[in-house]
Tab-separated table of C-alpha atoms in Angstrom:
chain	number	residue	atom	x	y	z
A	260	ASP	CA	42.630	-15.369	107.443
A	261	LEU	CA	42.551	-13.654	104.081
A	262	LEU	CA	41.845	-16.977	102.324
A	263	GLU	CA	38.516	-17.111	104.163
A	264	ARG	CA	37.738	-13.405	104.155
A	265	PRO	CA	39.284	-11.646	101.157
A	266	GLU	CA	36.640	-8.924	101.630
A	267	GLY	CA	38.629	-7.768	104.680
A	268	LEU	CA	40.463	-5.411	102.317
A	269	ASP	CA	38.796	-2.442	100.723
A	270	LEU	CA	38.965	-4.161	97.372
A	271	GLY	CA	37.496	-1.837	94.814
A	272	GLY	CA	38.426	-3.021	91.394
A	273	ASP	CA	37.383	-0.422	88.825
A	274	LEU	CA	37.883	-0.291	85.096
A	275	ARG	CA	39.932	2.788	84.239
A	276	GLU	CA	41.037	4.180	80.889
A	277	VAL	CA	44.647	5.173	81.560
A	278	THR	CA	47.866	5.994	79.789
A	279	ILE	CA	50.666	3.825	81.152
A	280	LEU	CA	54.266	5.062	81.220
A	281	MET	CA	57.177	2.686	81.683
A	282	SER	CA	60.824	3.719	81.673
A	283	ASP	CA	64.139	2.069	82.306
A	284	ILE	CA	67.860	2.787	82.183
A	285	ARG	CA	69.548	0.958	79.327
A	286	GLY	CA	72.524	-1.169	80.339
A	287	PHE	CA	71.970	-0.456	84.013
A	288	THR	CA	72.902	-3.948	85.195
A	289	THR	CA	76.244	-3.607	83.376
A	290	LEU	CA	76.842	-0.385	85.335
A	291	CYS	CA	75.986	-2.314	88.524
A	292	GLU	CA	78.933	-4.590	87.820
A	293	GLN	CA	81.395	-1.817	86.922
A	294	LEU	CA	80.751	0.612	89.791
A	295	GLU	CA	80.826	0.485	93.565
A	296	PRO	CA	77.429	-0.304	95.141
A	297	THR	CA	77.227	3.145	96.737
A	298	GLN	CA	77.916	4.779	93.355
A	299	VAL	CA	75.164	2.702	91.766
A	300	VAL	CA	72.635	3.729	94.424
A	301	THR	CA	73.748	7.383	94.205
A	302	MET	CA	73.272	7.392	90.408
A	303	LEU	CA	70.010	5.508	90.546
A	304	ASN	CA	68.509	7.723	93.243
A	305	ARG	CA	69.610	10.941	91.520
A	306	TYR	CA	67.874	9.696	88.380
A	307	LEU	CA	64.746	8.420	90.188
A	308	GLY	CA	64.508	11.670	92.175
A	309	ALA	CA	64.548	13.784	89.018
A	310	MET	CA	62.011	11.520	87.281
A	311	THR	CA	59.691	11.391	90.323
A	312	ASP	CA	59.541	15.198	90.401
A	313	ILE	CA	58.611	15.304	86.699
A	314	ILE	CA	55.981	12.549	86.921
A	315	LEU	CA	54.317	14.165	89.940
A	316	ALA	CA	54.460	17.617	88.262
A	317	TRP	CA	52.455	16.145	85.342
A	318	ASN	CA	50.002	14.564	87.826
A	319	GLY	CA	51.088	11.028	87.095
A	320	THR	CA	50.604	8.234	89.643
A	321	ILE	CA	53.802	6.306	90.351
A	322	ASP	CA	52.884	2.635	90.664
A	323	GLU	CA	56.367	1.223	91.251
A	324	PHE	CA	60.086	1.510	91.060
A	325	ILE	CA	61.261	-1.935	89.930
A	326	GLY	CA	65.034	-1.809	90.106
A	327	ASP	CA	65.918	0.900	87.570
A	328	ALA	CA	62.455	0.797	85.961
A	329	ILE	CA	59.603	3.184	86.695
A	330	LEU	CA	55.947	2.281	86.192
A	331	ALA	CA	53.507	5.207	86.274
A	332	VAL	CA	49.915	5.733	85.226
A	333	PHE	CA	47.983	8.802	84.067
A	334	GLY	CA	44.222	8.624	84.650
A	335	ALA	CA	43.912	6.874	88.002
A	336	PRO	CA	42.878	7.270	90.757
A	337	GLN	CA	41.443	10.382	89.044
A	338	GLY	CA	40.827	10.521	85.304
A	339	ARG	CA	41.119	13.756	83.355
A	340	ASN	CA	40.478	14.549	79.690
A	341	ASP	CA	44.168	15.200	79.050
A	342	ASP	CA	45.639	12.038	80.615
A	343	ALA	CA	47.351	10.912	77.390
A	344	ASP	CA	48.524	14.459	76.637
A	345	ARG	CA	50.142	14.795	80.062
A	346	ALA	CA	51.739	11.356	79.762
A	347	VAL	CA	53.383	12.257	76.437
A	348	GLN	CA	54.605	15.611	77.727
A	349	CYS	CA	55.905	13.885	80.859
A	350	ALA	CA	57.776	11.283	78.800
A	351	LEU	CA	59.421	13.990	76.673
A	352	ALA	CA	60.309	15.986	79.810
A	353	MET	CA	61.834	12.870	81.388
A	354	GLN	CA	64.087	12.289	78.369
A	355	ALA	CA	65.085	15.980	78.338
A	356	ALA	CA	65.937	15.871	82.065
A	357	VAL	CA	68.359	12.956	81.725
A	358	ASP	CA	70.969	15.447	80.425
A	359	ALA	CA	70.942	17.328	83.741
A	360	VAL	CA	71.239	14.039	85.643
A	361	ASN	CA	74.216	13.102	83.471
A	362	THR	CA	75.903	16.473	84.076
A	363	ALA	CA	75.654	15.895	87.834
A	364	ASN	CA	76.970	12.344	87.401
A	365	ALA	CA	79.884	13.502	85.219
A	366	ALA	CA	80.974	15.936	87.961
A	367	GLU	CA	81.510	12.871	90.176
A	368	GLY	CA	83.229	10.838	87.472
A	369	LEU	CA	80.150	8.695	86.916
A	370	PRO	CA	79.051	7.528	83.436
A	371	ALA	CA	76.129	8.911	81.428
A	372	LEU	CA	72.740	7.193	81.584
A	373	ARG	CA	70.480	6.562	78.577
A	374	THR	CA	66.847	5.798	79.211
A	375	ALA	CA	63.908	4.419	77.241
A	376	VAL	CA	60.300	5.537	77.816
A	377	ALA	CA	57.271	3.588	76.555
A	378	LEU	CA	53.626	4.733	76.514
A	379	ASN	CA	50.384	2.823	76.003
A	380	THR	CA	46.723	3.740	76.488
A	381	GLY	CA	44.018	1.255	77.437
A	382	THR	CA	41.522	0.013	79.981
A	383	VAL	CA	42.969	-1.579	83.115
A	384	ILE	CA	41.618	-2.779	86.437
A	385	ALA	CA	42.686	-0.427	89.236
A	386	GLY	CA	42.333	-1.308	92.902
A	387	ASN	CA	43.977	-1.970	96.219
A	388	ILE	CA	46.103	-4.981	95.376
A	389	GLY	CA	47.815	-7.220	97.890
A	390	SER	CA	46.986	-8.616	101.285
A	391	GLU	CA	45.924	-7.281	104.662
A	392	ARG	CA	49.613	-7.367	105.607
A	393	ARG	CA	50.787	-5.454	102.559
A	394	SER	CA	48.756	-3.747	99.863
A	395	LYS	CA	48.961	-0.867	97.425
A	396	TYR	CA	46.887	0.914	94.826
A	397	GLY	CA	47.884	-0.920	91.661
A	398	PHE	CA	46.866	-1.953	88.184
A	399	VAL	CA	46.346	-5.187	86.266
A	400	GLY	CA	45.313	-6.046	82.728
A	401	HIS	CA	46.529	-6.640	79.197
A	402	PRO	CA	47.563	-2.981	78.557
A	403	MET	CA	50.109	-3.228	81.404
A	404	ASN	CA	51.810	-6.195	79.697
A	405	VAL	CA	51.675	-4.495	76.291
A	406	THR	CA	53.490	-1.474	77.762
A	407	SER	CA	56.252	-3.765	78.983
A	408	ARG	CA	56.636	-5.221	75.471
A	409	ILE	CA	56.826	-1.729	73.944
A	410	GLU	CA	59.454	-0.815	76.539
A	411	ASP	CA	61.525	-3.837	75.437
A	412	ALA	CA	61.528	-2.396	71.892
A	413	THR	CA	62.312	1.210	72.853
A	414	GLY	CA	65.803	2.458	72.033
A	415	PRO	CA	67.957	4.623	74.335
A	416	GLY	CA	66.821	8.236	74.319
A	417	GLU	CA	63.501	7.316	72.683
A	418	VAL	CA	59.862	7.845	73.624
A	419	LEU	CA	57.907	5.056	71.918
A	420	ALA	CA	54.097	5.242	72.084
A	421	ALA	CA	51.406	2.757	71.115
A	422	ASP	CA	48.857	3.618	68.424
A	423	SER	CA	46.276	3.990	71.223
A	424	THR	CA	48.235	6.817	72.877
A	425	VAL	CA	49.006	8.677	69.654
A	426	ALA	CA	45.323	8.359	68.611
A	427	ALA	CA	44.240	9.906	71.934
A	428	LEU	CA	46.418	12.933	71.167
A	429	ALA	CA	44.561	13.665	67.898
A	430	GLY	CA	47.593	15.084	66.092
A	431	ARG	CA	49.172	16.882	69.045
A	432	ALA	CA	52.112	14.412	69.108
A	433	THR	CA	54.971	14.846	66.652
A	434	VAL	CA	55.774	11.385	65.281
A	435	ALA	CA	59.169	10.901	63.632
A	436	GLU	CA	58.765	7.270	62.656
A	437	SER	CA	56.335	4.346	63.018
A	438	ARG	CA	57.146	0.669	63.512
A	439	GLU	CA	55.365	-2.689	63.730
A	440	LEU	CA	56.239	-4.882	66.721
A	441	GLN	CA	55.638	-8.602	66.869
A	442	ALA	CA	55.773	-8.885	70.621
A	443	ARG	CA	56.243	-12.078	72.586
A	444	GLY	CA	53.007	-13.221	74.205
A	445	ILE	CA	50.852	-10.799	72.231
A	446	ASP	CA	48.824	-12.146	69.304
A	447	GLU	CA	48.244	-9.066	67.202
A	448	ALA	CA	51.040	-6.980	65.657
A	449	LEU	CA	51.553	-3.802	67.633
A	450	ARG	CA	51.919	-0.451	65.858
A	451	VAL	CA	54.172	1.962	67.754
A	452	HIS	CA	55.373	5.493	67.084
A	453	LEU	CA	58.574	7.340	67.918
A	454	VAL	CA	57.324	10.563	69.532
A	455	THR	CA	59.681	13.538	69.339
A	456	GLY	CA	57.464	16.479	70.265
A	457	TYR	CA	54.131	17.788	71.466
A	458	LEU	CA	52.158	20.672	69.948
A	459	PRO	CA	49.291	21.868	72.151
B	259	ASP	CA	58.012	-2.862	109.384
B	260	LEU	CA	61.643	-2.763	108.308
B	261	LEU	CA	60.692	-2.247	104.655
B	262	GLU	CA	58.471	0.748	105.289
B	263	ARG	CA	60.844	2.389	107.781
B	264	PRO	CA	64.279	1.541	106.430
B	265	GLU	CA	66.185	4.361	108.162
B	266	GLY	CA	67.308	1.864	110.800
B	267	LEU	CA	69.477	0.153	108.177
B	268	ASP	CA	72.734	0.991	106.470
B	269	LEU	CA	71.220	2.044	103.163
B	270	GLY	CA	74.209	3.265	101.209
B	271	GLY	CA	74.092	0.319	98.828
B	272	ASP	CA	75.483	-3.020	99.965
B	273	LEU	CA	76.397	-6.149	98.046
B	274	ARG	CA	74.258	-9.010	99.269
B	275	GLU	CA	74.250	-12.673	98.327
B	276	VAL	CA	70.537	-13.455	98.045
B	277	THR	CA	68.134	-15.983	96.608
B	278	ILE	CA	65.538	-14.206	94.504
B	279	LEU	CA	62.014	-15.604	94.127
B	280	MET	CA	59.693	-14.441	91.378
B	281	SER	CA	56.197	-15.790	90.790
B	282	ASP	CA	53.297	-14.989	88.540
B	283	ILE	CA	49.849	-16.264	87.636
B	284	ARG	CA	49.787	-17.785	84.171
B	285	GLY	CA	47.140	-16.341	81.839
B	286	PHE	CA	46.091	-13.764	84.402
B	287	THR	CA	45.508	-10.990	81.872
B	288	THR	CA	43.121	-13.281	79.980
B	289	LEU	CA	41.183	-13.747	83.248
B	290	CYS	CA	41.129	-9.948	83.606
B	291	GLU	CA	39.184	-9.749	80.348
B	292	GLN	CA	36.765	-12.573	81.172
B	293	LEU	CA	35.759	-11.612	84.727
B	294	GLU	CA	34.283	-8.578	86.430
B	295	PRO	CA	36.916	-6.195	87.867
B	296	THR	CA	35.824	-6.907	91.439
B	297	GLN	CA	36.122	-10.662	90.799
B	298	VAL	CA	39.640	-10.146	89.432
B	299	VAL	CA	40.713	-8.150	92.475
B	300	THR	CA	39.067	-10.667	94.836
B	301	MET	CA	40.911	-13.561	93.181
B	302	LEU	CA	44.185	-11.694	93.007
B	303	ASN	CA	44.083	-10.573	96.632
B	304	ARG	CA	43.068	-14.013	97.915
B	305	TYR	CA	46.096	-15.413	96.062
B	306	LEU	CA	48.490	-12.615	97.134
B	307	GLY	CA	47.296	-12.888	100.735
B	308	ALA	CA	48.015	-16.613	100.872
B	309	MET	CA	51.422	-16.168	99.201
B	310	THR	CA	52.386	-13.243	101.466
B	311	ASP	CA	51.705	-15.369	104.548
B	312	ILE	CA	53.928	-18.150	103.192
B	313	ILE	CA	56.795	-15.840	102.139
B	314	LEU	CA	56.807	-14.076	105.513
B	315	ALA	CA	56.616	-17.435	107.338
B	316	TRP	CA	59.840	-18.468	105.528
B	317	ASN	CA	61.431	-15.102	106.441
B	318	GLY	CA	61.449	-13.836	102.879
B	319	THR	CA	61.463	-10.103	102.118
B	320	ILE	CA	58.704	-9.065	99.714
B	321	ASP	CA	60.151	-6.478	97.337
B	322	GLU	CA	57.076	-5.891	95.183
B	323	PHE	CA	53.743	-6.958	93.900
B	324	ILE	CA	53.816	-6.077	90.184
B	325	GLY	CA	50.307	-6.778	88.937
B	326	ASP	CA	49.924	-10.527	89.506
B	327	ALA	CA	53.687	-11.040	89.952
B	328	ILE	CA	55.504	-11.272	93.272
B	329	LEU	CA	59.171	-10.408	93.709
B	330	ALA	CA	60.744	-11.563	96.978
B	331	VAL	CA	64.280	-11.962	98.264
B	332	PHE	CA	65.843	-14.280	100.859
B	333	GLY	CA	69.046	-12.951	102.430
B	334	ALA	CA	68.393	-9.216	102.802
B	335	PRO	CA	68.188	-7.074	104.832
B	336	GLN	CA	69.502	-9.933	107.003
B	337	GLY	CA	71.461	-12.840	105.555
B	338	ARG	CA	71.282	-16.330	107.018
B	339	ASN	CA	73.113	-19.540	106.110
B	340	ASP	CA	69.901	-21.172	104.906
B	341	ASP	CA	68.617	-18.402	102.612
B	342	ALA	CA	68.532	-20.624	99.504
B	343	ASP	CA	67.038	-23.516	101.490
B	344	ARG	CA	64.205	-21.355	102.801
B	345	ALA	CA	63.577	-19.909	99.336
B	346	VAL	CA	63.175	-23.385	97.804
B	347	GLN	CA	60.907	-24.573	100.608
B	348	CYS	CA	58.892	-21.362	100.291
B	349	ALA	CA	58.509	-21.851	96.517
B	350	LEU	CA	57.282	-25.431	96.988
B	351	ALA	CA	54.893	-24.301	99.751
B	352	MET	CA	53.543	-21.554	97.473
B	353	GLN	CA	52.776	-24.043	94.703
B	354	ALA	CA	51.146	-26.424	97.209
B	355	ALA	CA	48.978	-23.589	98.611
B	356	VAL	CA	47.512	-22.663	95.222
B	357	ASP	CA	45.152	-25.652	95.558
B	358	ALA	CA	43.532	-24.117	98.654
B	359	VAL	CA	43.198	-20.772	96.872
B	360	ASN	CA	41.539	-22.555	93.944
B	361	THR	CA	39.111	-24.384	96.252
B	362	ALA	CA	38.020	-21.036	97.722
B	363	ASN	CA	37.719	-19.588	94.209
B	364	ALA	CA	35.682	-22.565	92.953
B	365	ALA	CA	33.165	-22.039	95.784
B	366	GLU	CA	32.443	-18.626	94.224
B	367	GLY	CA	32.356	-19.930	90.660
B	368	LEU	CA	35.765	-18.476	89.888
B	369	PRO	CA	38.310	-20.304	87.707
B	370	ALA	CA	41.439	-22.096	88.937
B	371	LEU	CA	44.785	-20.293	88.952
B	372	ARG	CA	48.084	-21.825	87.844
B	373	THR	CA	51.280	-20.148	88.929
B	374	ALA	CA	54.963	-20.298	88.024
B	375	VAL	CA	57.768	-19.776	90.555
B	376	ALA	CA	61.381	-19.024	89.564
B	377	LEU	CA	64.454	-18.985	91.831
B	378	ASN	CA	67.948	-17.619	91.313
B	379	THR	CA	70.891	-17.033	93.665
B	380	GLY	CA	73.474	-14.283	93.210
B	381	THR	CA	75.001	-11.058	94.411
B	382	VAL	CA	72.819	-7.957	94.133
B	383	ILE	CA	73.018	-4.373	95.331
B	384	ALA	CA	70.536	-3.751	98.121
B	385	GLY	CA	69.663	-0.274	99.292
B	386	ASN	CA	67.109	2.418	99.853
B	387	ILE	CA	66.060	3.074	96.267
B	388	GLY	CA	63.989	5.998	95.064
B	389	SER	CA	63.729	9.676	95.857
B	390	GLU	CA	63.172	11.812	98.934
B	391	ARG	CA	59.474	11.824	97.991
B	392	ARG	CA	59.177	8.078	97.556
B	393	SER	CA	61.645	5.342	98.376
B	394	LYS	CA	61.828	1.708	99.404
B	395	TYR	CA	64.342	-0.944	100.326
B	396	GLY	CA	65.009	-2.580	96.962
B	397	PHE	CA	67.463	-4.534	94.840
B	398	VAL	CA	69.309	-4.056	91.552
B	399	GLY	CA	71.752	-6.139	89.554
B	400	HIS	CA	72.118	-8.815	86.901
B	401	PRO	CA	70.700	-11.656	89.062
B	402	MET	CA	67.361	-9.775	89.288
B	403	ASN	CA	67.072	-9.747	85.465
B	404	VAL	CA	68.146	-13.378	85.210
B	405	THR	CA	65.352	-14.358	87.605
B	406	SER	CA	62.846	-12.625	85.350
B	407	ARG	CA	64.146	-14.612	82.349
B	408	ILE	CA	63.850	-17.885	84.286
B	409	GLU	CA	60.306	-16.901	85.250
B	410	ASP	CA	59.455	-16.424	81.549
B	411	ALA	CA	60.518	-20.053	80.967
B	412	THR	CA	58.723	-21.555	83.981
B	413	GLY	CA	55.631	-23.636	83.227
B	414	PRO	CA	52.362	-23.521	85.225
B	415	GLY	CA	52.677	-25.420	88.504
B	416	GLU	CA	56.473	-25.503	88.244
B	417	VAL	CA	59.300	-24.333	90.500
B	418	LEU	CA	62.262	-23.652	88.221
B	419	ALA	CA	65.601	-22.858	89.906
B	420	ALA	CA	68.911	-21.635	88.496
B	421	ASP	CA	72.060	-23.739	88.832
B	422	SER	CA	73.253	-21.236	91.472
B	423	THR	CA	70.280	-21.973	93.744
B	424	VAL	CA	70.443	-25.745	93.355
B	425	ALA	CA	74.218	-25.649	94.004
B	426	ALA	CA	73.626	-23.716	97.253
B	427	LEU	CA	71.332	-26.525	98.426
B	428	ALA	CA	74.097	-29.144	98.114
B	429	GLY	CA	71.767	-32.013	97.224
B	430	ARG	CA	68.861	-31.053	99.455
B	431	ALA	CA	66.684	-30.170	96.423
B	432	THR	CA	64.953	-32.925	94.477
B	433	VAL	CA	65.451	-32.128	90.794
B	434	ALA	CA	63.109	-33.838	88.319
B	435	GLU	CA	64.571	-32.401	85.151
B	436	SER	CA	67.222	-29.934	83.938
B	437	ARG	CA	67.027	-27.542	80.968
B	438	GLU	CA	69.234	-25.057	79.120
B	439	LEU	CA	67.752	-21.610	78.525
B	440	GLN	CA	68.992	-19.207	75.886
B	441	ALA	CA	67.480	-16.110	77.453
B	442	ARG	CA	66.940	-12.794	75.706
B	443	GLY	CA	69.498	-10.210	76.814
B	444	ILE	CA	71.699	-12.744	78.593
B	445	ASP	CA	74.905	-13.850	76.877
B	446	GLU	CA	75.614	-17.177	78.504
B	447	ALA	CA	73.259	-20.171	78.330
B	448	LEU	CA	71.412	-20.579	81.583
B	449	ARG	CA	71.079	-24.000	83.223
B	450	VAL	CA	67.837	-24.378	85.186
B	451	HIS	CA	66.302	-27.206	87.187
B	452	LEU	CA	62.734	-28.271	87.832
B	453	VAL	CA	62.587	-28.620	91.622
B	454	THR	CA	59.941	-30.987	92.969
B	455	GLY	CA	60.977	-31.542	96.570
B	456	TYR	CA	63.270	-30.681	99.455
B	457	LEU	CA	65.050	-33.167	101.727
B	458	PRO	CA	66.545	-31.550	104.847
């Protein structure tokens, strides 16, 4: 009984400095109502397949697909000096790759997708989360929630990054515009930046 | 495990009438900042272990753990006539079981958890979602988003159910109070009910 023996799992629970990437397809639930279920799954999987390849190529760790949303982390289980740099380049590559996904969709008479990508850097707790019957390597902490709030404020086609991520890039991110967010459930105002390029 | 080896199912993307259950621990990220990482993971896994046992006992399908949140569905991959009934009973059992989790936590000097459980019934697209490199049996559609909005409005210790879920129970749910939600990103006002009991 896990209630009595939670130590039955290899718990871990480490603090990790990571850059969190969250993306979603704008208006996806409207598409769900306009298309056949098989078309929806075809579109979604074509998109998720392309994004998975990019995230893994940049050595990101995919935490979850949540419907049409992707949650990935750079810096865990293994941290590197360029975690934030790879996350930003990955986010830009993901936005660039949506065009190819849309070309493939158009060939089947399917509509174009627009996606939003949010980035945030901070310290989270990483560990094997769940129960003996079902567990996964996952992440908890305030920076995860903040990323979700930034994602809510990200426009279609945009890569929006928290101050923390842009600071970690020390000028290597091209920022087109900066905004202040007053996010639900977060006390302090959140400064975010529209990232349009990366200069190594 | 049907979820881990979904190739036995028809995975093209099916419409399914399901009752969606979403729960989370209120103020969990604040706990993350006040406790040691191993304490956080111990608490979280003790809670998730207890909830997993309850959800599986009521024949719910766990879609995801997302940090401290649980997303589960009743009615897929296999639908039954009593999907909404089992979801409501499961939600009430989950809230009742938090006391036992808190007793175990208190014995280790850990704080008490309060959780919120939201329910919503509707038609979603169910299928094998992801890429060749990573996929899972998952769900997309408007009712998933609506459940998340109800969850945002659920107070600690509460089970808050959409009109659709309470209607499916045809009087078998005890409703203490009803509310109107004007949820972000949802056009129509949403009528929700505080469920406090179940009468078979």
